[in-house]
Amino acid sequence: MPLLVDGRRVRLPQSAGELVRAHPSLEERARLLRGQSVQQVGPQGLLYVQQRELAVTSPKDGSISILGSDDATTCHIVVLRHTGNGATCLTHCDGTDTKAEVPLILNSIKSFSDHAQCGRLEVHLVGGFSDDRHLSQKLTYQLLSEFDKQEEDIHLVTLCVTELNDREENENHFPIIYGIAINVKTAEIFRASFKDRGPEEELRAARALVGGPMISIYDAKTEQLQIGPYSWTPFPHVDFWLQQDDKQILEEPS
């Protein structure tokens, strides 16, 4: 079934700007989100989601009440929620394999959802900016297209991406929103930043650095963070490269 806004089928392809002009409710929600003050989220009850990770839980979780992520520049933070049982997934997408990641996001929610109950699937997309390489624009299109291809009806509720999340300063472009969080108990989505990015921040960052697919990091049944095995190949001549300045590294052919 298609991607929907206010019960109407979304026509694709469209840019984010064209899409919100066709659906004023999206433009208003993006404006309200951009206008929020950034909330500093502490570690109590927080599960921080790094790049190429997803986490899913529900309001019944006794350990986690907030899912969040930040440091998104061209990346997009995706929240998918089932309004019936409150099952909520948050992920930090970088465009590595959007075609495989969207079904993974959807299946993580379906594992919680009793489809006989009332409710619908709602998606929120935040992140990116008007970057010179058009990476944000490409990722926005990929996410919208892949959600539109899924069998279930998915209702697009928040779209604050790419040109809708862009500010210009001295002819340079930057994101307005770098991070968001969702309270899984209340469904409130808000701008956020995080001092604590754990647990096991370095271990998880290393896995993202060496590549590999998106993974689910949290078992809501046992309320435990779970990081599977991954391989690490030593970087050749790392001591030499650490001694070089930025100019030297940028001039070195890849």
PDB file of N, CA and C in Angstrom, residues 13-102:
ATOM      1  N   PRO A  13       8.021  10.891  -7.994  1.00  0.00           N
ATOM      2  CA  PRO A  13       8.993  11.620  -7.172  1.00  0.00           C
ATOM      3  C   PRO A  13       8.630  13.091  -6.988  1.00  0.00           C
ATOM      4  N   GLN A  14       8.927  13.593  -5.809  1.00  0.00           N
ATOM      5  CA  GLN A  14       8.815  15.002  -5.486  1.00  0.00           C
ATOM      6  C   GLN A  14       9.938  15.365  -4.532  1.00  0.00           C
ATOM      7  N   SER A  15      10.391  16.604  -4.588  1.00  0.00           N
ATOM      8  CA  SER A  15      11.343  17.066  -3.583  1.00  0.00           C
ATOM      9  C   SER A  15      10.599  17.272  -2.273  1.00  0.00           C
ATOM     10  N   ALA A  16      11.362  17.399  -1.187  1.00  0.00           N
ATOM     11  CA  ALA A  16      10.732  17.640   0.112  1.00  0.00           C
ATOM     12  C   ALA A  16       9.935  18.938   0.090  1.00  0.00           C
ATOM     13  N   GLY A  17      10.491  19.970  -0.559  1.00  0.00           N
ATOM     14  CA  GLY A  17       9.790  21.248  -0.649  1.00  0.00           C
ATOM     15  C   GLY A  17       8.480  21.144  -1.401  1.00  0.00           C
ATOM     16  N   GLU A  18       8.490  20.420  -2.523  1.00  0.00           N
ATOM     17  CA  GLU A  18       7.266  20.233  -3.301  1.00  0.00           C
ATOM     18  C   GLU A  18       6.236  19.442  -2.513  1.00  0.00           C
ATOM     19  N   LEU A  19       6.711  18.493  -1.742  1.00  0.00           N
ATOM     20  CA  LEU A  19       5.800  17.634  -0.983  1.00  0.00           C
ATOM     21  C   LEU A  19       5.071  18.415   0.105  1.00  0.00           C
ATOM     22  N   VAL A  20       5.788  19.273   0.830  1.00  0.00           N
ATOM     23  CA  VAL A  20       5.116  20.021   1.888  1.00  0.00           C
ATOM     24  C   VAL A  20       4.194  21.102   1.319  1.00  0.00           C
ATOM     25  N   ARG A  21       4.524  21.624   0.143  1.00  0.00           N
ATOM     26  CA  ARG A  21       3.622  22.598  -0.485  1.00  0.00           C
ATOM     27  C   ARG A  21       2.324  21.941  -0.913  1.00  0.00           C
ATOM     28  N   ALA A  22       2.402  20.662  -1.262  1.00  0.00           N
ATOM     29  CA  ALA A  22       1.189  19.927  -1.627  1.00  0.00           C
ATOM     30  C   ALA A  22       0.403  19.485  -0.397  1.00  0.00           C
ATOM     31  N   HIS A  23       1.054  19.454   0.748  1.00  0.00           N
ATOM     32  CA  HIS A  23       0.417  18.991   1.988  1.00  0.00           C
ATOM     33  C   HIS A  23       0.763  19.981   3.099  1.00  0.00           C
ATOM     34  N   PRO A  24      -0.015  21.039   3.267  1.00  0.00           N
ATOM     35  CA  PRO A  24       0.302  22.097   4.238  1.00  0.00           C
ATOM     36  C   PRO A  24       0.486  21.601   5.668  1.00  0.00           C
ATOM     37  N   SER A  25      -0.159  20.503   6.039  1.00  0.00           N
ATOM     38  CA  SER A  25      -0.002  19.998   7.408  1.00  0.00           C
ATOM     39  C   SER A  25       1.440  19.577   7.672  1.00  0.00           C
ATOM     40  N   LEU A  26       2.119  19.051   6.661  1.00  0.00           N
ATOM     41  CA  LEU A  26       3.530  18.683   6.816  1.00  0.00           C
ATOM     42  C   LEU A  26       4.391  19.922   7.026  1.00  0.00           C
ATOM     43  N   GLU A  27       4.115  20.966   6.277  1.00  0.00           N
ATOM     44  CA  GLU A  27       4.886  22.206   6.394  1.00  0.00           C
ATOM     45  C   GLU A  27       4.729  22.804   7.794  1.00  0.00           C
ATOM     46  N   GLU A  28       3.523  22.763   8.332  1.00  0.00           N
ATOM     47  CA  GLU A  28       3.282  23.322   9.654  1.00  0.00           C
ATOM     48  C   GLU A  28       4.006  22.520  10.728  1.00  0.00           C
ATOM     49  N   ARG A  29       3.975  21.193  10.633  1.00  0.00           N
ATOM     50  CA  ARG A  29       4.658  20.376  11.636  1.00  0.00           C
ATOM     51  C   ARG A  29       6.167  20.562  11.560  1.00  0.00           C
ATOM     52  N   ALA A  30       6.701  20.714  10.348  1.00  0.00           N
ATOM     53  CA  ALA A  30       8.137  20.969  10.204  1.00  0.00           C
ATOM     54  C   ALA A  30       8.503  22.318  10.819  1.00  0.00           C
ATOM     55  N   ARG A  31       7.666  23.327  10.607  1.00  0.00           N
ATOM     56  CA  ARG A  31       7.917  24.658  11.167  1.00  0.00           C
ATOM     57  C   ARG A  31       7.921  24.604  12.689  1.00  0.00           C
ATOM     58  N   LEU A  32       6.973  23.899  13.272  1.00  0.00           N
ATOM     59  CA  LEU A  32       6.895  23.796  14.725  1.00  0.00           C
ATOM     60  C   LEU A  32       8.110  23.069  15.299  1.00  0.00           C
ATOM     61  N   LEU A  33       8.563  22.020  14.617  1.00  0.00           N
ATOM     62  CA  LEU A  33       9.719  21.276  15.103  1.00  0.00           C
ATOM     63  C   LEU A  33      10.981  22.130  15.026  1.00  0.00           C
ATOM     64  N   ARG A  34      11.171  22.832  13.917  1.00  0.00           N
ATOM     65  CA  ARG A  34      12.340  23.707  13.779  1.00  0.00           C
ATOM     66  C   ARG A  34      12.353  24.798  14.853  1.00  0.00           C
ATOM     67  N   GLY A  35      11.180  25.250  15.263  1.00  0.00           N
ATOM     68  CA  GLY A  35      11.077  26.339  16.226  1.00  0.00           C
ATOM     69  C   GLY A  35      11.293  25.930  17.666  1.00  0.00           C
ATOM     70  N   GLN A  36      11.403  24.643  17.933  1.00  0.00           N
ATOM     71  CA  GLN A  36      11.616  24.187  19.308  1.00  0.00           C
ATOM     72  C   GLN A  36      13.022  24.521  19.798  1.00  0.00           C
ATOM     73  N   SER A  37      13.153  24.699  21.094  1.00  0.00           N
ATOM     74  CA  SER A  37      14.471  24.758  21.718  1.00  0.00           C
ATOM     75  C   SER A  37      15.016  23.333  21.834  1.00  0.00           C
ATOM     76  N   VAL A  38      16.335  23.231  21.780  1.00  0.00           N
ATOM     77  CA  VAL A  38      16.975  21.925  21.898  1.00  0.00           C
ATOM     78  C   VAL A  38      16.998  21.503  23.366  1.00  0.00           C
ATOM     79  N   GLN A  39      16.503  20.308  23.642  1.00  0.00           N
ATOM     80  CA  GLN A  39      16.508  19.782  25.013  1.00  0.00           C
ATOM     81  C   GLN A  39      17.729  18.884  25.216  1.00  0.00           C
ATOM     82  N   GLN A  40      18.438  19.118  26.295  1.00  0.00           N
ATOM     83  CA  GLN A  40      19.554  18.258  26.668  1.00  0.00           C
ATOM     84  C   GLN A  40      19.002  17.026  27.388  1.00  0.00           C
ATOM     85  N   VAL A  41      19.225  15.848  26.815  1.00  0.00           N
ATOM     86  CA  VAL A  41      18.680  14.609  27.359  1.00  0.00           C
ATOM     87  C   VAL A  41      19.754  13.883  28.150  1.00  0.00           C
ATOM     88  N   GLY A  42      19.447  13.559  29.389  1.00  0.00           N
ATOM     89  CA  GLY A  42      20.387  12.841  30.244  1.00  0.00           C
ATOM     90  C   GLY A  42      20.299  11.335  30.037  1.00  0.00           C
ATOM     91  N   PRO A  43      21.175  10.587  30.671  1.00  0.00           N
ATOM     92  CA  PRO A  43      21.245   9.141  30.429  1.00  0.00           C
ATOM     93  C   PRO A  43      20.115   8.332  31.049  1.00  0.00           C
ATOM     94  N   GLN A  44      19.404   8.885  32.041  1.00  0.00           N
ATOM     95  CA  GLN A  44      18.363   8.121  32.729  1.00  0.00           C
ATOM     96  C   GLN A  44      17.224   7.785  31.777  1.00  0.00           C
ATOM     97  N   GLY A  45      16.990   6.501  31.557  1.00  0.00           N
ATOM     98  CA  GLY A  45      15.897   6.063  30.695  1.00  0.00           C
ATOM     99  C   GLY A  45      16.141   6.234  29.217  1.00  0.00           C
ATOM    100  N   LEU A  46      17.373   6.612  28.824  1.00  0.00           N
ATOM    101  CA  LEU A  46      17.701   6.887  27.416  1.00  0.00           C
ATOM    102  C   LEU A  46      18.383   5.701  26.770  1.00  0.00           C
ATOM    103  N   LEU A  47      17.993   5.414  25.527  1.00  0.00           N
ATOM    104  CA  LEU A  47      18.780   4.542  24.659  1.00  0.00           C
ATOM    105  C   LEU A  47      19.195   5.369  23.450  1.00  0.00           C
ATOM    106  N   TYR A  48      20.491   5.646  23.354  1.00  0.00           N
ATOM    107  CA  TYR A  48      21.029   6.444  22.254  1.00  0.00           C
ATOM    108  C   TYR A  48      21.302   5.528  21.070  1.00  0.00           C
ATOM    109  N   VAL A  49      20.902   5.976  19.876  1.00  0.00           N
ATOM    110  CA  VAL A  49      21.039   5.186  18.647  1.00  0.00           C
ATOM    111  C   VAL A  49      22.091   5.833  17.762  1.00  0.00           C
ATOM    112  N   GLN A  50      23.138   5.084  17.452  1.00  0.00           N
ATOM    113  CA  GLN A  50      24.201   5.589  16.596  1.00  0.00           C
ATOM    114  C   GLN A  50      23.884   5.341  15.123  1.00  0.00           C
ATOM    115  N   GLN A  51      24.765   5.868  14.275  1.00  0.00           N
ATOM    116  CA  GLN A  51      24.606   5.708  12.829  1.00  0.00           C
ATOM    117  C   GLN A  51      24.566   4.236  12.451  1.00  0.00           C
ATOM    118  N   ARG A  52      23.631   3.903  11.585  1.00  0.00           N
ATOM    119  CA  ARG A  52      23.420   2.549  11.076  1.00  0.00           C
ATOM    120  C   ARG A  52      23.010   1.575  12.172  1.00  0.00           C
ATOM    121  N   GLU A  53      22.289   2.090  13.168  1.00  0.00           N
ATOM    122  CA  GLU A  53      21.672   1.266  14.202  1.00  0.00           C
ATOM    123  C   GLU A  53      20.182   1.557  14.246  1.00  0.00           C
ATOM    124  N   LEU A  54      19.421   0.588  14.736  1.00  0.00           N
ATOM    125  CA  LEU A  54      18.020   0.844  15.051  1.00  0.00           C
ATOM    126  C   LEU A  54      17.702   0.240  16.401  1.00  0.00           C
ATOM    127  N   ALA A  55      16.730   0.849  17.058  1.00  0.00           N
ATOM    128  CA  ALA A  55      16.249   0.327  18.335  1.00  0.00           C
ATOM    129  C   ALA A  55      14.733   0.425  18.336  1.00  0.00           C
ATOM    130  N   VAL A  56      14.095  -0.600  18.856  1.00  0.00           N
ATOM    131  CA  VAL A  56      12.636  -0.619  18.916  1.00  0.00           C
ATOM    132  C   VAL A  56      12.208  -1.083  20.299  1.00  0.00           C
ATOM    133  N   THR A  57      11.187  -0.417  20.822  1.00  0.00           N
ATOM    134  CA  THR A  57      10.623  -0.811  22.106  1.00  0.00           C
ATOM    135  C   THR A  57       9.183  -0.338  22.174  1.00  0.00           C
ATOM    136  N   SER A  58       8.571  -0.472  23.345  1.00  0.00           N
ATOM    137  CA  SER A  58       7.171  -0.090  23.506  1.00  0.00           C
ATOM    138  C   SER A  58       6.988   0.613  24.846  1.00  0.00           C
ATOM    139  N   PRO A  59       5.816   1.195  25.078  1.00  0.00           N
ATOM    140  CA  PRO A  59       5.578   1.866  26.367  1.00  0.00           C
ATOM    141  C   PRO A  59       5.660   0.932  27.568  1.00  0.00           C
ATOM    142  N   LYS A  60       5.611  -0.362  27.354  1.00  0.00           N
ATOM    143  CA  LYS A  60       5.695  -1.315  28.457  1.00  0.00           C
ATOM    144  C   LYS A  60       7.111  -1.497  28.979  1.00  0.00           C
ATOM    145  N   ASP A  61       8.087  -0.969  28.254  1.00  0.00           N
ATOM    146  CA  ASP A  61       9.494  -1.142  28.623  1.00  0.00           C
ATOM    147  C   ASP A  61       9.760  -0.501  29.993  1.00  0.00           C
ATOM    148  N   GLY A  62      10.328  -1.270  30.902  1.00  0.00           N
ATOM    149  CA  GLY A  62      10.617  -0.752  32.225  1.00  0.00           C
ATOM    150  C   GLY A  62      11.956  -0.073  32.350  1.00  0.00           C
ATOM    151  N   SER A  63      12.787  -0.144  31.308  1.00  0.00           N
ATOM    152  CA  SER A  63      14.126   0.435  31.359  1.00  0.00           C
ATOM    153  C   SER A  63      14.284   1.660  30.470  1.00  0.00           C
ATOM    154  N   ILE A  64      13.616   1.657  29.311  1.00  0.00           N
ATOM    155  CA  ILE A  64      13.813   2.706  28.307  1.00  0.00           C
ATOM    156  C   ILE A  64      12.529   3.518  28.143  1.00  0.00           C
ATOM    157  N   SER A  65      12.661   4.825  28.261  1.00  0.00           N
ATOM    158  CA  SER A  65      11.527   5.711  27.984  1.00  0.00           C
ATOM    159  C   SER A  65      11.816   6.685  26.851  1.00  0.00           C
ATOM    160  N   ILE A  66      13.105   6.862  26.506  1.00  0.00           N
ATOM    161  CA  ILE A  66      13.497   7.791  25.451  1.00  0.00           C
ATOM    162  C   ILE A  66      14.405   7.080  24.462  1.00  0.00           C
ATOM    163  N   LEU A  67      14.082   7.193  23.167  1.00  0.00           N
ATOM    164  CA  LEU A  67      14.981   6.804  22.084  1.00  0.00           C
ATOM    165  C   LEU A  67      15.454   8.082  21.407  1.00  0.00           C
ATOM    166  N   GLY A  68      16.746   8.173  21.103  1.00  0.00           N
ATOM    167  CA  GLY A  68      17.231   9.398  20.487  1.00  0.00           C
ATOM    168  C   GLY A  68      18.500   9.200  19.707  1.00  0.00           C
ATOM    169  N   SER A  69      18.800  10.192  18.851  1.00  0.00           N
ATOM    170  CA  SER A  69      20.031  10.185  18.066  1.00  0.00           C
ATOM    171  C   SER A  69      20.333  11.613  17.647  1.00  0.00           C
ATOM    172  N   ASP A  70      21.625  11.895  17.403  1.00  0.00           N
ATOM    173  CA  ASP A  70      21.997  13.214  16.893  1.00  0.00           C
ATOM    174  C   ASP A  70      23.234  13.087  16.013  1.00  0.00           C
ATOM    175  N   ASP A  71      23.913  14.205  15.775  1.00  0.00           N
ATOM    176  CA  ASP A  71      25.054  14.261  14.859  1.00  0.00           C
ATOM    177  C   ASP A  71      24.653  13.904  13.434  1.00  0.00           C
ATOM    178  N   ALA A  72      23.408  14.159  13.068  1.00  0.00           N
ATOM    179  CA  ALA A  72      22.937  13.908  11.712  1.00  0.00           C
ATOM    180  C   ALA A  72      23.184  15.149  10.860  1.00  0.00           C
ATOM    181  N   THR A  73      24.017  15.023   9.849  1.00  0.00           N
ATOM    182  CA  THR A  73      24.226  16.120   8.894  1.00  0.00           C
ATOM    183  C   THR A  73      23.488  15.761   7.605  1.00  0.00           C
ATOM    184  N   THR A  74      24.112  14.961   6.741  1.00  0.00           N
ATOM    185  CA  THR A  74      23.366  14.467   5.576  1.00  0.00           C
ATOM    186  C   THR A  74      22.502  13.265   5.942  1.00  0.00           C
ATOM    187  N   CYS A  75      22.802  12.617   7.064  1.00  0.00           N
ATOM    188  CA  CYS A  75      22.003  11.468   7.513  1.00  0.00           C
ATOM    189  C   CYS A  75      20.580  11.903   7.877  1.00  0.00           C
ATOM    190  N   HIS A  76      19.665  10.950   7.924  1.00  0.00           N
ATOM    191  CA  HIS A  76      18.291  11.193   8.351  1.00  0.00           C
ATOM    192  C   HIS A  76      17.969  10.293   9.550  1.00  0.00           C
ATOM    193  N   ILE A  77      17.281  10.863  10.522  1.00  0.00           N
ATOM    194  CA  ILE A  77      16.779  10.088  11.648  1.00  0.00           C
ATOM    195  C   ILE A  77      15.329   9.726  11.350  1.00  0.00           C
ATOM    196  N   VAL A  78      15.007   8.457  11.455  1.00  0.00           N
ATOM    197  CA  VAL A  78      13.679   7.938  11.104  1.00  0.00           C
ATOM    198  C   VAL A  78      13.014   7.383  12.353  1.00  0.00           C
ATOM    199  N   VAL A  79      11.782   7.795  12.581  1.00  0.00           N
ATOM    200  CA  VAL A  79      10.963   7.230  13.656  1.00  0.00           C
ATOM    201  C   VAL A  79       9.734   6.598  13.022  1.00  0.00           C
ATOM    202  N   LEU A  80       9.508   5.329  13.308  1.00  0.00           N
ATOM    203  CA  LEU A  80       8.289   4.635  12.873  1.00  0.00           C
ATOM    204  C   LEU A  80       7.570   4.156  14.121  1.00  0.00           C
ATOM    205  N   ARG A  81       6.274   4.454  14.194  1.00  0.00           N
ATOM    206  CA  ARG A  81       5.509   4.136  15.406  1.00  0.00           C
ATOM    207  C   ARG A  81       4.152   3.561  15.039  1.00  0.00           C
ATOM    208  N   HIS A  82       3.740   2.535  15.799  1.00  0.00           N
ATOM    209  CA  HIS A  82       2.394   1.977  15.672  1.00  0.00           C
ATOM    210  C   HIS A  82       1.517   2.637  16.726  1.00  0.00           C
ATOM    211  N   THR A  83       0.490   3.334  16.288  1.00  0.00           N
ATOM    212  CA  THR A  83      -0.326   4.110  17.232  1.00  0.00           C
ATOM    213  C   THR A  83      -1.195   3.230  18.123  1.00  0.00           C
ATOM    214  N   GLY A  84      -1.407   1.979  17.734  1.00  0.00           N
ATOM    215  CA  GLY A  84      -2.251   1.104  18.541  1.00  0.00           C
ATOM    216  C   GLY A  84      -1.582   0.641  19.814  1.00  0.00           C
ATOM    217  N   ASN A  85      -0.398   0.065  19.702  1.00  0.00           N
ATOM    218  CA  ASN A  85       0.287  -0.450  20.885  1.00  0.00           C
ATOM    219  C   ASN A  85       1.490   0.394  21.289  1.00  0.00           C
ATOM    220  N   GLY A  86       1.788   1.450  20.522  1.00  0.00           N
ATOM    221  CA  GLY A  86       2.875   2.345  20.881  1.00  0.00           C
ATOM    222  C   GLY A  86       4.263   1.843  20.548  1.00  0.00           C
ATOM    223  N   ALA A  87       4.376   0.684  19.877  1.00  0.00           N
ATOM    224  CA  ALA A  87       5.697   0.185  19.480  1.00  0.00           C
ATOM    225  C   ALA A  87       6.405   1.249  18.638  1.00  0.00           C
ATOM    226  N   THR A  88       7.652   1.546  18.990  1.00  0.00           N
ATOM    227  CA  THR A  88       8.367   2.670  18.399  1.00  0.00           C
ATOM    228  C   THR A  88       9.768   2.240  17.999  1.00  0.00           C
ATOM    229  N   CYS A  89      10.139   2.578  16.768  1.00  0.00           N
ATOM    230  CA  CYS A  89      11.479   2.303  16.257  1.00  0.00           C
ATOM    231  C   CYS A  89      12.138   3.626  15.887  1.00  0.00           C
ATOM    232  N   LEU A  90      13.380   3.814  16.314  1.00  0.00           N
ATOM    233  CA  LEU A  90      14.173   4.969  15.890  1.00  0.00           C
ATOM    234  C   LEU A  90      15.463   4.457  15.279  1.00  0.00           C
ATOM    235  N   THR A  91      15.838   5.040  14.149  1.00  0.00           N
ATOM    236  CA  THR A  91      17.059   4.626  13.460  1.00  0.00           C
ATOM    237  C   THR A  91      17.751   5.820  12.838  1.00  0.00           C
ATOM    238  N   HIS A  92      19.050   5.678  12.625  1.00  0.00           N
ATOM    239  CA  HIS A  92      19.899   6.730  12.064  1.00  0.00           C
ATOM    240  C   HIS A  92      20.419   6.216  10.720  1.00  0.00           C
ATOM    241  N   CYS A  93      19.822   6.704   9.630  1.00  0.00           N
ATOM    242  CA  CYS A  93      20.099   6.189   8.287  1.00  0.00           C
ATOM    243  C   CYS A  93      21.127   7.066   7.578  1.00  0.00           C
ATOM    244  N   ASP A  94      22.102   6.435   6.927  1.00  0.00           N
ATOM    245  CA  ASP A  94      23.122   7.181   6.199  1.00  0.00           C
ATOM    246  C   ASP A  94      23.112   6.907   4.703  1.00  0.00           C
ATOM    247  N   GLY A  95      22.131   6.139   4.222  1.00  0.00           N
ATOM    248  CA  GLY A  95      22.039   5.869   2.789  1.00  0.00           C
ATOM    249  C   GLY A  95      22.871   4.698   2.314  1.00  0.00           C
ATOM    250  N   THR A  96      23.444   3.936   3.244  1.00  0.00           N
ATOM    251  CA  THR A  96      24.287   2.807   2.856  1.00  0.00           C
ATOM    252  C   THR A  96      23.500   1.776   2.052  1.00  0.00           C
ATOM    253  N   ASP A  97      22.315   1.408   2.548  1.00  0.00           N
ATOM    254  CA  ASP A  97      21.484   0.420   1.844  1.00  0.00           C
ATOM    255  C   ASP A  97      20.023   0.648   2.246  1.00  0.00           C
ATOM    256  N   THR A  98      19.460   1.755   1.796  1.00  0.00           N
ATOM    257  CA  THR A  98      18.104   2.135   2.195  1.00  0.00           C
ATOM    258  C   THR A  98      17.079   1.082   1.797  1.00  0.00           C
ATOM    259  N   LYS A  99      17.294   0.455   0.657  1.00  0.00           N
ATOM    260  CA  LYS A  99      16.352  -0.550   0.171  1.00  0.00           C
ATOM    261  C   LYS A  99      16.212  -1.709   1.151  1.00  0.00           C
ATOM    262  N   ALA A 100      17.299  -2.100   1.790  1.00  0.00           N
ATOM    263  CA  ALA A 100      17.250  -3.186   2.771  1.00  0.00           C
ATOM    264  C   ALA A 100      16.835  -2.675   4.147  1.00  0.00           C
ATOM    265  N   GLU A 101      17.159  -1.418   4.458  1.00  0.00           N
ATOM    266  CA  GLU A 101      16.928  -0.899   5.808  1.00  0.00           C
ATOM    267  C   GLU A 101      15.465  -0.614   6.094  1.00  0.00           C
ATOM    268  N   VAL A 102      14.718  -0.112   5.112  1.00  0.00           N
ATOM    269  CA  VAL A 102      13.316   0.221   5.364  1.00  0.00           C
ATOM    270  C   VAL A 102      12.501  -1.020   5.741  1.00  0.00           C
TER     271      VAL A 102
END
